[in-house]
CSV table of C-alpha atoms in Angstrom, one decimal:
chain,number,residue,atom,x,y,z
J,1,MET,CA,-22.0,-18.3,7.5
J,2,THR,CA,-22.2,-14.7,7.5
J,3,PRO,CA,-22.2,-11.9,10.1
J,4,THR,CA,-25.8,-11.1,9.0
J,5,ARG,CA,-27.3,-14.8,10.0
J,6,ALA,CA,-25.1,-15.3,13.1
J,7,GLY,CA,-24.7,-11.8,14.5
J,8,GLU,CA,-21.5,-9.8,14.3
J,9,ALA,CA,-20.9,-9.7,18.3
J,10,PRO,CA,-20.4,-13.9,18.1
J,11,ARG,CA,-17.7,-13.5,15.4
J,12,VAL,CA,-16.0,-10.3,17.2
J,13,LEU,CA,-15.8,-12.4,20.5
J,14,SER,CA,-14.6,-15.5,18.8
J,15,SER,CA,-12.1,-13.4,17.1
J,16,GLY,CA,-10.6,-11.9,20.3
J,17,GLY,CA,-10.5,-15.4,22.0
J,18,ALA,CA,-8.5,-17.0,19.1
J,19,VAL,CA,-6.1,-13.8,18.9
J,20,ALA,CA,-5.6,-14.4,22.7
J,21,GLY,CA,-4.7,-17.7,22.7
J,22,ARG,CA,-2.6,-17.6,19.7
J,23,SER,CA,-0.3,-15.0,21.4
J,24,GLY,CA,-0.3,-16.8,24.3
J,25,VAL,CA,0.8,-19.8,22.7
J,26,GLY,CA,3.4,-17.8,20.9
J,27,GLY,CA,4.7,-16.2,24.0
J,28,ALA,CA,5.1,-19.5,26.0
J,29,CYS,CA,7.1,-20.9,23.2
J,30,ARG,CA,10.2,-22.1,25.0
J,31,GLU,CA,13.7,-20.8,24.4
J,32,THR,CA,16.0,-23.6,23.9
J,33,SER,CA,19.8,-23.6,25.1
J,34,GLU,CA,20.8,-24.5,21.8
J,35,THR,CA,19.5,-21.7,19.7
J,36,LYS,CA,16.6,-19.5,19.2
J,37,THR,CA,15.7,-20.6,16.0
J,38,SER,CA,13.7,-23.6,17.5
J,39,SER,CA,11.8,-21.4,19.6
J,40,SER,CA,10.8,-19.5,16.3
J,41,SER,CA,10.2,-22.8,14.6
J,42,GLU,CA,7.7,-23.6,17.2
J,43,ALA,CA,5.9,-20.3,17.0
J,44,ARG,CA,5.4,-20.6,13.5
J,45,VAL,CA,3.9,-24.0,13.6
J,46,THR,CA,1.3,-23.3,16.4
J,47,LEU,CA,0.5,-19.9,15.5
J,48,PRO,CA,-1.3,-20.0,12.5
J,49,ILE,CA,-4.0,-22.4,13.9
J,50,PRO,CA,-6.5,-19.8,15.3
J,51,ARG,CA,-5.5,-17.1,12.6
J,52,GLY,CA,-8.5,-17.7,10.5
J,53,ARG,CA,-10.8,-16.8,13.8
J,54,HIS,CA,-9.0,-13.7,13.7
J,55,ARG,CA,-9.2,-12.8,10.4
J,56,ILE,CA,-13.1,-12.4,11.1
J,57,ALA,CA,-12.4,-9.2,13.2
J,58,PRO,CA,-11.9,-7.0,9.7
J,59,TRP,CA,-14.9,-8.5,8.5
J,60,ALA,CA,-17.5,-8.1,11.1
J,61,ALA,CA,-16.1,-4.9,12.9
J,62,PRO,CA,-16.7,-2.6,10.4
J,63,LEU,CA,-20.0,-3.5,9.7
J,64,PHE,CA,-21.3,-3.5,13.3
J,65,LEU,CA,-19.7,0.1,13.5
J,66,ALA,CA,-21.4,1.1,10.2
J,67,GLU,CA,-25.0,-0.8,11.2
J,68,MET,CA,-25.2,0.9,14.7
J,69,ALA,CA,-23.8,4.6,13.8
J,70,PRO,CA,-26.0,7.4,13.3
J,71,SER,CA,-25.8,8.2,9.6
J,72,GLN,CA,-24.2,11.6,10.2
J,73,TRP,CA,-21.4,10.2,12.4
J,74,ARG,CA,-21.0,7.1,10.6
J,75,GLY,CA,-17.7,7.8,8.8
J,76,ALA,CA,-15.8,8.8,12.0
J,77,PHE,CA,-17.2,5.7,14.0
J,78,THR,CA,-16.2,3.5,11.2
J,79,ALA,CA,-12.7,5.2,10.9
J,80,GLY,CA,-12.1,4.2,14.3
J,81,PHE,CA,-11.7,1.1,13.6
J,82,GLN,CA,-8.6,1.9,11.7
J,83,PHE,CA,-7.7,4.4,14.1
J,84,PHE,CA,-7.3,1.5,16.7
J,85,LEU,CA,-5.4,-0.6,14.1
J,86,ALA,CA,-2.8,2.2,13.8
J,87,LEU,CA,-2.7,2.7,17.6
J,88,GLY,CA,-1.8,-0.9,18.0
J,89,VAL,CA,1.0,-0.9,15.4
J,90,LEU,CA,2.6,2.1,16.9
J,91,ILE,CA,2.7,0.1,20.3
J,92,ALA,CA,4.0,-2.6,18.6
J,93,ASN,CA,6.8,-0.5,17.1
J,94,LEU,CA,7.5,0.9,20.5
J,95,THR,CA,7.8,-2.4,21.9
J,96,ASN,CA,10.0,-3.7,19.7
J,97,TYR,CA,12.2,-0.5,19.6
J,98,ALA,CA,12.3,-0.7,23.9
J,99,THR,CA,13.4,-4.5,23.5
J,100,ALA,CA,15.5,-4.3,20.2
J,101,ASN,CA,18.7,-5.5,22.8
J,102,VAL,CA,16.9,-7.7,24.9
J,103,SER,CA,17.2,-11.3,24.5
J,104,TRP,CA,13.7,-12.4,25.5
J,105,GLY,CA,12.6,-9.6,23.4
J,106,TRP,CA,10.6,-11.4,20.6
J,107,ARG,CA,8.8,-13.1,23.4
J,108,LEU,CA,7.3,-9.9,24.9
J,109,SER,CA,6.7,-8.7,21.5
J,110,LEU,CA,4.8,-11.3,20.5
J,111,GLY,CA,2.8,-12.1,23.7
J,112,LEU,CA,1.4,-8.3,24.1
J,113,ALA,CA,-0.5,-9.2,21.3
J,114,GLY,CA,-2.9,-11.3,23.7
J,115,ALA,CA,-3.5,-8.0,25.5
J,116,PRO,CA,-5.7,-6.2,23.0
J,117,ALA,CA,-7.6,-9.5,22.3
J,118,ILE,CA,-8.6,-10.1,26.0
J,119,VAL,CA,-10.5,-6.8,25.6
J,120,ILE,CA,-12.0,-7.6,22.5
J,121,PHE,CA,-13.2,-11.0,24.0
J,122,ILE,CA,-14.3,-9.0,27.2
J,123,GLY,CA,-15.9,-6.1,25.4
J,124,ALA,CA,-17.8,-8.4,22.7
J,125,LEU,CA,-19.4,-10.0,25.9
J,126,PHE,CA,-21.4,-7.0,26.2
J,127,LEU,CA,-22.1,-6.2,22.5
J,128,THR,CA,-25.9,-6.4,21.1
J,129,ASP,CA,-26.0,-7.6,17.3
J,130,THR,CA,-27.0,-5.1,14.9
J,131,PRO,CA,-30.9,-4.3,13.9
J,132,SER,CA,-30.6,-5.6,10.7
J,133,SER,CA,-28.9,-8.6,11.6
J,134,LEU,CA,-31.7,-9.2,14.1
J,135,VAL,CA,-34.5,-8.5,11.5
J,136,MET,CA,-32.7,-11.0,9.0
J,137,ARG,CA,-33.2,-13.6,11.5
J,138,GLY,CA,-36.5,-12.7,12.3
J,139,GLN,CA,-36.1,-11.2,15.8
J,140,VAL,CA,-37.9,-7.9,15.3
J,141,ASP,CA,-38.5,-7.1,18.9
J,142,ARG,CA,-34.8,-7.4,19.7
J,143,ALA,CA,-33.8,-5.7,16.6
J,144,ARG,CA,-35.7,-2.6,18.0
J,145,ASP,CA,-34.5,-2.7,21.6
J,146,ALA,CA,-31.0,-2.9,20.0
J,147,LEU,CA,-31.8,0.1,18.1
J,148,LEU,CA,-33.1,1.8,21.1
J,149,ARG,CA,-30.3,0.7,23.1
J,150,VAL,CA,-27.6,2.7,20.9
J,151,ARG,CA,-30.0,5.6,20.2
J,152,GLY,CA,-30.8,6.2,23.8
J,153,PRO,CA,-34.2,5.3,25.5
J,154,GLY,CA,-36.3,8.5,24.7
J,155,ALA,CA,-35.2,8.6,21.2
J,156,ASP,CA,-37.8,8.2,18.4
J,157,VAL,CA,-36.7,5.3,16.3
J,158,ASP,CA,-39.6,4.5,14.3
J,159,ALA,CA,-38.8,5.9,11.0
J,160,GLU,CA,-35.3,4.3,11.1
J,161,PHE,CA,-36.6,0.9,12.2
J,162,LYS,CA,-39.2,1.0,9.6
J,163,ASP,CA,-36.6,1.9,7.1
J,164,ILE,CA,-34.7,-1.2,8.4
J,165,VAL,CA,-37.8,-3.7,8.1
J,166,ARG,CA,-38.5,-2.7,4.7
J,167,ALA,CA,-34.8,-2.9,3.5
J,168,VAL,CA,-34.7,-6.6,4.7
J,169,GLU,CA,-38.1,-7.4,3.4
J,170,VAL,CA,-37.1,-6.5,0.1
J,171,ALA,CA,-33.6,-8.4,0.6
J,172,ARG,CA,-35.9,-11.2,1.3
J,173,GLN,CA,-37.7,-11.3,-2.0
J,174,SER,CA,-34.6,-13.0,-4.0
J,175,GLU,CA,-34.0,-16.5,-3.9
J,176,ASP,CA,-30.0,-16.2,-5.3
J,177,GLY,CA,-27.2,-16.4,-2.9
J,178,ALA,CA,-25.4,-13.1,-2.4
J,179,PHE,CA,-22.6,-14.0,-4.2
J,180,ARG,CA,-24.6,-14.9,-7.1
J,181,ARG,CA,-26.5,-12.0,-7.2
J,182,MET,CA,-23.4,-10.0,-7.2
J,183,ALA,CA,-21.8,-11.6,-9.9
J,184,THR,CA,-24.7,-12.1,-12.2
J,185,ARG,CA,-27.4,-9.1,-11.8
J,186,ARG,CA,-26.7,-5.9,-13.6
J,187,GLU,CA,-28.0,-3.9,-10.2
J,188,TYR,CA,-25.3,-4.9,-8.5
J,189,ARG,CA,-22.8,-4.1,-11.2
J,190,PRO,CA,-21.5,-1.0,-9.1
J,191,HIS,CA,-21.2,-2.9,-5.9
J,192,LEU,CA,-19.4,-5.5,-7.5
J,193,VAL,CA,-16.8,-3.5,-9.1
J,194,LEU,CA,-16.2,-1.3,-5.7
J,195,ALA,CA,-15.9,-4.6,-3.8
J,196,VAL,CA,-13.0,-5.3,-5.9
J,197,ALA,CA,-11.1,-2.4,-6.8
J,198,VAL,CA,-11.2,-0.7,-3.0
J,199,PRO,CA,-9.4,-3.3,-1.4
J,200,MET,CA,-7.1,-3.6,-4.2
J,201,PHE,CA,-6.4,0.2,-4.3
J,202,PHE,CA,-6.2,0.0,-0.6
J,203,GLN,CA,-2.9,-2.5,-1.0
J,204,LEU,CA,-1.3,-0.6,-4.0
J,205,THR,CA,-0.9,2.4,-2.3
J,206,GLY,CA,2.0,0.8,-0.9
J,207,VAL,CA,1.7,2.3,2.7
J,208,VAL,CA,0.7,-0.8,3.9
J,209,VAL,CA,3.7,-2.9,2.9
J,210,LEU,CA,6.1,0.4,3.5
J,211,ALA,CA,4.9,0.1,7.2
J,212,PHE,CA,6.1,-3.6,7.7
J,213,PHE,CA,9.1,-3.0,5.7
J,214,SER,CA,10.1,0.8,7.1
J,215,PRO,CA,12.8,-0.7,9.4
J,216,LEU,CA,14.6,-2.5,6.4
J,217,VAL,CA,14.2,0.8,4.1
J,218,PHE,CA,15.5,3.3,6.6
J,219,ARG,CA,18.7,1.0,7.2
J,220,THR,CA,19.1,1.2,3.1
J,221,ILE,CA,19.2,4.7,3.3
J,222,GLY,CA,21.6,4.6,5.6
J,223,PHE,CA,20.0,4.6,9.2
J,224,GLY,CA,21.6,2.1,12.1
J,225,SER,CA,19.3,-0.3,13.5
J,226,ASN,CA,18.2,1.6,16.3
J,227,ALA,CA,17.5,4.8,14.5
J,228,ALA,CA,15.6,2.4,11.7
J,229,LEU,CA,13.5,1.3,14.1
J,230,MET,CA,12.8,4.6,15.5
J,231,GLY,CA,11.9,5.7,12.0
J,232,ALA,CA,9.0,3.3,12.4
J,233,VAL,CA,7.7,4.2,15.6
J,234,ILE,CA,7.8,7.9,14.1
J,235,LEU,CA,5.8,6.8,10.9
J,236,GLY,CA,3.3,4.8,13.3
J,237,ALA,CA,2.9,8.0,15.3
J,238,VAL,CA,2.0,10.2,12.1
J,239,ASN,CA,-0.2,7.6,10.6
J,240,LEU,CA,-2.1,7.8,13.8
J,241,GLY,CA,-2.3,11.5,14.5
J,242,SER,CA,-3.7,11.8,10.7
J,243,LEU,CA,-6.3,9.5,11.3
J,244,MET,CA,-7.5,11.4,14.3
J,245,LEU,CA,-7.6,14.4,12.0
J,246,SER,CA,-9.7,12.1,9.6
J,247,THR,CA,-12.5,11.1,12.0
J,248,LEU,CA,-12.9,15.1,13.0
J,249,VAL,CA,-13.7,15.8,9.2
J,250,ILE,CA,-15.0,12.7,7.8
J,251,ASP,CA,-18.4,13.4,8.0
J,252,ARG,CA,-18.1,17.2,7.4
J,253,TYR,CA,-16.2,17.5,4.0
J,254,GLY,CA,-17.1,14.1,3.0
J,255,ARG,CA,-15.3,10.9,1.3
J,256,LYS,CA,-14.2,12.3,-1.9
J,257,VAL,CA,-12.8,15.2,-0.7
J,258,LEU,CA,-10.2,13.3,1.8
J,259,PHE,CA,-9.6,10.8,-1.1
J,260,MET,CA,-8.5,13.4,-3.8
J,261,VAL,CA,-6.6,15.6,-1.2
J,262,GLY,CA,-4.7,12.6,0.5
J,263,GLY,CA,-4.3,10.6,-3.3
J,264,ILE,CA,-2.4,13.9,-4.6
J,265,GLN,CA,-0.1,13.9,-1.0
J,266,MET,CA,0.9,10.3,-1.9
J,267,ILE,CA,1.6,11.0,-5.3
J,268,ILE,CA,4.1,13.7,-4.6
J,269,CYS,CA,5.6,12.0,-1.4
J,270,HIS,CA,6.0,8.7,-4.0
J,271,VAL,CA,7.8,10.5,-6.5
J,272,ALA,CA,9.9,12.6,-4.0
J,273,VAL,CA,11.3,9.5,-2.5
J,274,ALA,CA,12.0,7.8,-5.8
J,275,TRP,CA,13.9,10.8,-7.0
J,276,ILE,CA,15.9,11.3,-4.0
J,277,MET,CA,16.9,7.4,-3.7
J,278,GLY,CA,17.4,7.4,-7.5
J,279,ALA,CA,19.9,10.7,-7.6
J,280,LYS,CA,21.5,9.6,-4.3
J,281,ILE,CA,21.9,5.7,-4.2
J,282,GLY,CA,21.5,5.1,-8.1
J,283,LYS,CA,20.6,2.1,-10.4
J,284,SER,CA,22.6,-0.1,-8.5
J,285,GLY,CA,21.5,1.0,-4.7
J,286,GLU,CA,25.2,0.6,-3.5
J,287,ALA,CA,25.7,4.1,-3.3
J,288,ALA,CA,26.0,5.9,0.5
J,289,MET,CA,23.1,8.3,1.2
J,290,ALA,CA,23.9,11.4,2.7
J,291,ARG,CA,22.5,12.3,6.0
J,292,PRO,CA,20.4,15.3,5.2
J,293,TYR,CA,18.9,13.4,2.1
J,294,ALA,CA,18.1,10.1,4.4
J,295,VAL,CA,16.1,12.7,6.7
J,296,ALA,CA,14.1,13.9,3.9
J,297,VAL,CA,13.4,10.3,2.8
J,298,LEU,CA,12.0,9.8,6.2
J,299,VAL,CA,10.3,13.3,6.0
J,300,PHE,CA,8.6,12.5,2.7
J,301,THR,CA,7.9,8.9,3.9
J,302,CYS,CA,6.0,10.5,6.8
J,303,LEU,CA,3.7,12.9,5.2
J,304,ASN,CA,3.2,9.9,2.5
J,305,SER,CA,1.8,8.1,5.5
J,306,ALA,CA,0.0,10.9,6.9
J,307,GLY,CA,-1.9,11.3,3.5
J,308,PHE,CA,-3.0,7.3,3.7
J,309,GLY,CA,-4.1,8.0,7.4
J,310,TRP,CA,-6.5,10.8,6.6
J,311,SER,CA,-7.8,9.1,3.1
J,312,TRP,CA,-7.4,5.5,1.9
J,313,GLY,CA,-6.4,4.4,5.6
J,314,PRO,CA,-9.8,5.0,7.3
J,315,LEU,CA,-11.8,5.3,3.7
J,316,GLY,CA,-10.7,2.0,2.8
J,317,TRP,CA,-12.9,0.3,5.6
J,318,VAL,CA,-15.5,3.0,5.7
J,319,VAL,CA,-16.9,3.3,1.9
J,320,PRO,CA,-17.3,-0.8,1.4
J,321,SER,CA,-19.0,-0.8,4.9
J,322,GLU,CA,-21.7,1.5,4.2
J,323,ILE,CA,-22.4,0.9,-0.2
J,324,PHE,CA,-23.8,-2.7,0.2
J,325,PRO,CA,-27.5,-3.0,0.4
J,326,VAL,CA,-28.5,-5.4,3.1
J,327,ASP,CA,-28.9,-8.5,1.1
J,328,ILE,CA,-25.6,-8.6,0.1
J,329,ARG,CA,-23.8,-6.3,2.9
J,330,SER,CA,-21.7,-9.2,4.5
J,331,ALA,CA,-21.2,-11.1,1.1
J,332,GLY,CA,-19.2,-7.6,-0.2
J,333,GLN,CA,-17.5,-6.9,2.9
J,334,SER,CA,-16.2,-10.5,3.1
J,335,MET,CA,-15.1,-10.3,-0.7
J,336,ASN,CA,-13.5,-6.5,0.4
J,337,VAL,CA,-11.5,-8.4,3.5
J,338,SER,CA,-10.8,-11.5,1.6
J,339,ILE,CA,-8.9,-9.6,-1.7
J,340,GLY,CA,-7.4,-7.4,1.0
J,341,LEU,CA,-5.6,-10.2,2.6
J,342,CYS,CA,-4.8,-12.2,-0.2
J,343,LEU,CA,-3.0,-8.5,-1.8
J,344,THR,CA,-1.2,-8.3,1.7
J,345,PHE,CA,0.1,-11.7,1.6
J,346,VAL,CA,1.2,-11.0,-2.0
J,347,GLN,CA,3.2,-7.6,-1.4
J,348,THR,CA,4.9,-9.1,1.6
J,349,GLN,CA,5.9,-11.8,-0.3
J,350,SER,CA,7.0,-9.9,-3.5
J,351,PHE,CA,8.1,-6.3,-1.8
J,352,LEU,CA,11.8,-7.2,-0.8
J,353,ALA,CA,12.5,-8.7,-4.2
J,354,MET,CA,11.1,-5.8,-5.9
J,355,LEU,CA,13.0,-3.1,-4.1
J,356,CYS,CA,16.3,-5.3,-4.7
J,357,ARG,CA,15.0,-5.4,-8.2
J,358,PHE,CA,13.6,-2.0,-9.3
J,359,LYS,CA,15.5,0.2,-6.5
J,360,TYR,CA,13.8,3.6,-6.4
J,361,ALA,CA,11.4,2.7,-9.4
J,362,THR,CA,9.6,0.5,-6.7
J,363,PHE,CA,7.9,4.2,-5.3
J,364,ALA,CA,7.4,5.1,-8.7
J,365,PHE,CA,5.5,2.2,-9.2
J,366,TYR,CA,3.5,3.0,-6.3
J,367,ALA,CA,3.0,6.5,-7.1
J,368,ALA,CA,1.4,5.4,-10.6
J,369,TRP,CA,-0.9,3.4,-8.9
J,370,VAL,CA,-2.0,6.2,-6.6
J,371,ALA,CA,-2.6,8.2,-9.6
J,372,ILE,CA,-4.7,5.7,-11.1
J,373,MET,CA,-7.1,5.3,-7.9
J,374,THR,CA,-7.2,8.7,-7.5
J,375,VAL,CA,-8.8,9.3,-10.9
J,376,PHE,CA,-11.0,6.5,-10.4
J,377,ILE,CA,-12.5,7.6,-7.3
J,378,ALA,CA,-13.1,11.1,-8.8
J,379,LEU,CA,-15.0,9.2,-11.7
J,380,PHE,CA,-16.7,6.2,-10.2
J,381,LEU,CA,-17.4,6.5,-6.6
J,382,PRO,CA,-20.3,8.7,-5.4
J,383,GLU,CA,-20.4,10.7,-2.2
J,384,THR,CA,-21.9,8.5,0.6
J,385,LYS,CA,-21.8,11.2,3.7
J,386,GLY,CA,-24.8,11.3,5.9
J,387,ILE,CA,-26.7,9.0,3.5
J,388,PRO,CA,-28.3,6.2,5.8
J,389,LEU,CA,-28.0,2.7,4.8
J,390,GLU,CA,-31.3,1.7,3.9
J,391,SER,CA,-31.5,4.7,1.4
J,392,MET,CA,-28.0,4.4,-0.3
J,393,GLY,CA,-29.5,3.3,-3.3
J,394,ILE,CA,-30.3,6.8,-4.3
J,395,VAL,CA,-26.8,7.4,-4.6
J,396,TRP,CA,-25.9,5.1,-7.3
J,397,VAL,CA,-29.3,6.3,-9.1
J,398,ARG,CA,-27.9,9.7,-9.3
J,399,HIS,CA,-24.3,9.0,-10.3
J,400,TRP,CA,-23.5,9.9,-14.1
J,401,TYR,CA,-22.0,6.4,-14.8
J,402,TRP,CA,-24.0,4.0,-12.3
J,403,LYS,CA,-27.5,4.8,-13.1
J,404,ARG,CA,-27.3,3.5,-16.4
J,405,PHE,CA,-27.4,0.1,-14.5
J,406,VAL,CA,-30.0,0.8,-11.5
J,407,GLN,CA,-33.0,2.6,-11.0
J,408,ASN,CA,-34.5,3.9,-7.5
J,409,GLN,CA,-37.1,2.1,-5.9
J,410,GLY,CA,-38.2,4.4,-3.1
J,411,ASN,CA,-36.8,4.4,0.3
J,412,SER,CA,-35.4,1.0,0.5
J,413,GLY,CA,-32.2,1.6,-0.8
J,414,GLN,CA,-32.4,-1.2,-2.9
J,415,THR,CA,-32.0,-1.2,-6.6
J,416,SER,CA,-33.4,-3.4,-9.8
J,417,THR,CA,-33.0,-3.5,-13.5
């Protein structure tokens, strides 16, 4: 069942409840007198139970934000999703650092994940479904009320609401399922390509997996355990600061400018880290690195995180939430999230093996991928700044390459052969 059919608000609600329950179960696992391993094993068994619901939040939340936000501020509102993810990561790293030498610290780190989940659950009780979702389910009056609720009681929403209704009516004309339309119909070729490319490139920046293993990387270059954890805190703080900056400029300068600036910055930083580690640790990876060079690696890693924070970090959620027409929006976003989660799993399972096998060349690998994705974005991603969702079809018609697949159909934002 897609968010469009069931509504985004109930999905966010169930996600928050599931994560709160999962954290409570994990935090309450008893620590036996024999060993801490048994409690960790209990947590490993019990925690995955509601995890499927947890993964609904990255699916529904960006769609909800994109459909509710005014077009001129849509980028900043949707980027807020990544901002609060980064805030959670920073708080988690601070908690890990503060409880590193406490025997029950693992329980606190695990149980505190329930706090934001409770906030999500309570907040979702007060959310209305998006107008597009309500119109798709035939609740036109409620859809208009929902639009007035977010635009203000005195706002003139007639033109915007007519565009939403018209887009939904066009979407209903097709009898094929959303995934089948994306896979088989020529006019959805741009959407299919970007539904696969954006989450793949998002993961292949290397920043996501590096954030997971940053304490280990910092220990590899010579920092102690506590210093490595503090390095992870600094990395999270830099990422959060760059995300704050991105929300201020994303709707002023557009998506492609941020992609280009962030991409070039990440390429330089990856190459610099690869060069320093290759020159000072060597191919064997066993040589000690002098402290100034270790600090340089930390600085370039932070600059790399900053480049990600004002480009791929927020835009990896913003772009997929706004490029799809209403009839395939839920399917496109679910494909985006599913591919991203699968690649997250693959990378977290393979990163340590890559680092041990290829040493400094691991960072050269990610630099090459960032170069490829930066060129791809420059050539194939149309600028979507300020374009209403219901009129998004026009950006494909005007694009030098994708226009051969689509042609305009008025203001509906839909395309056809």
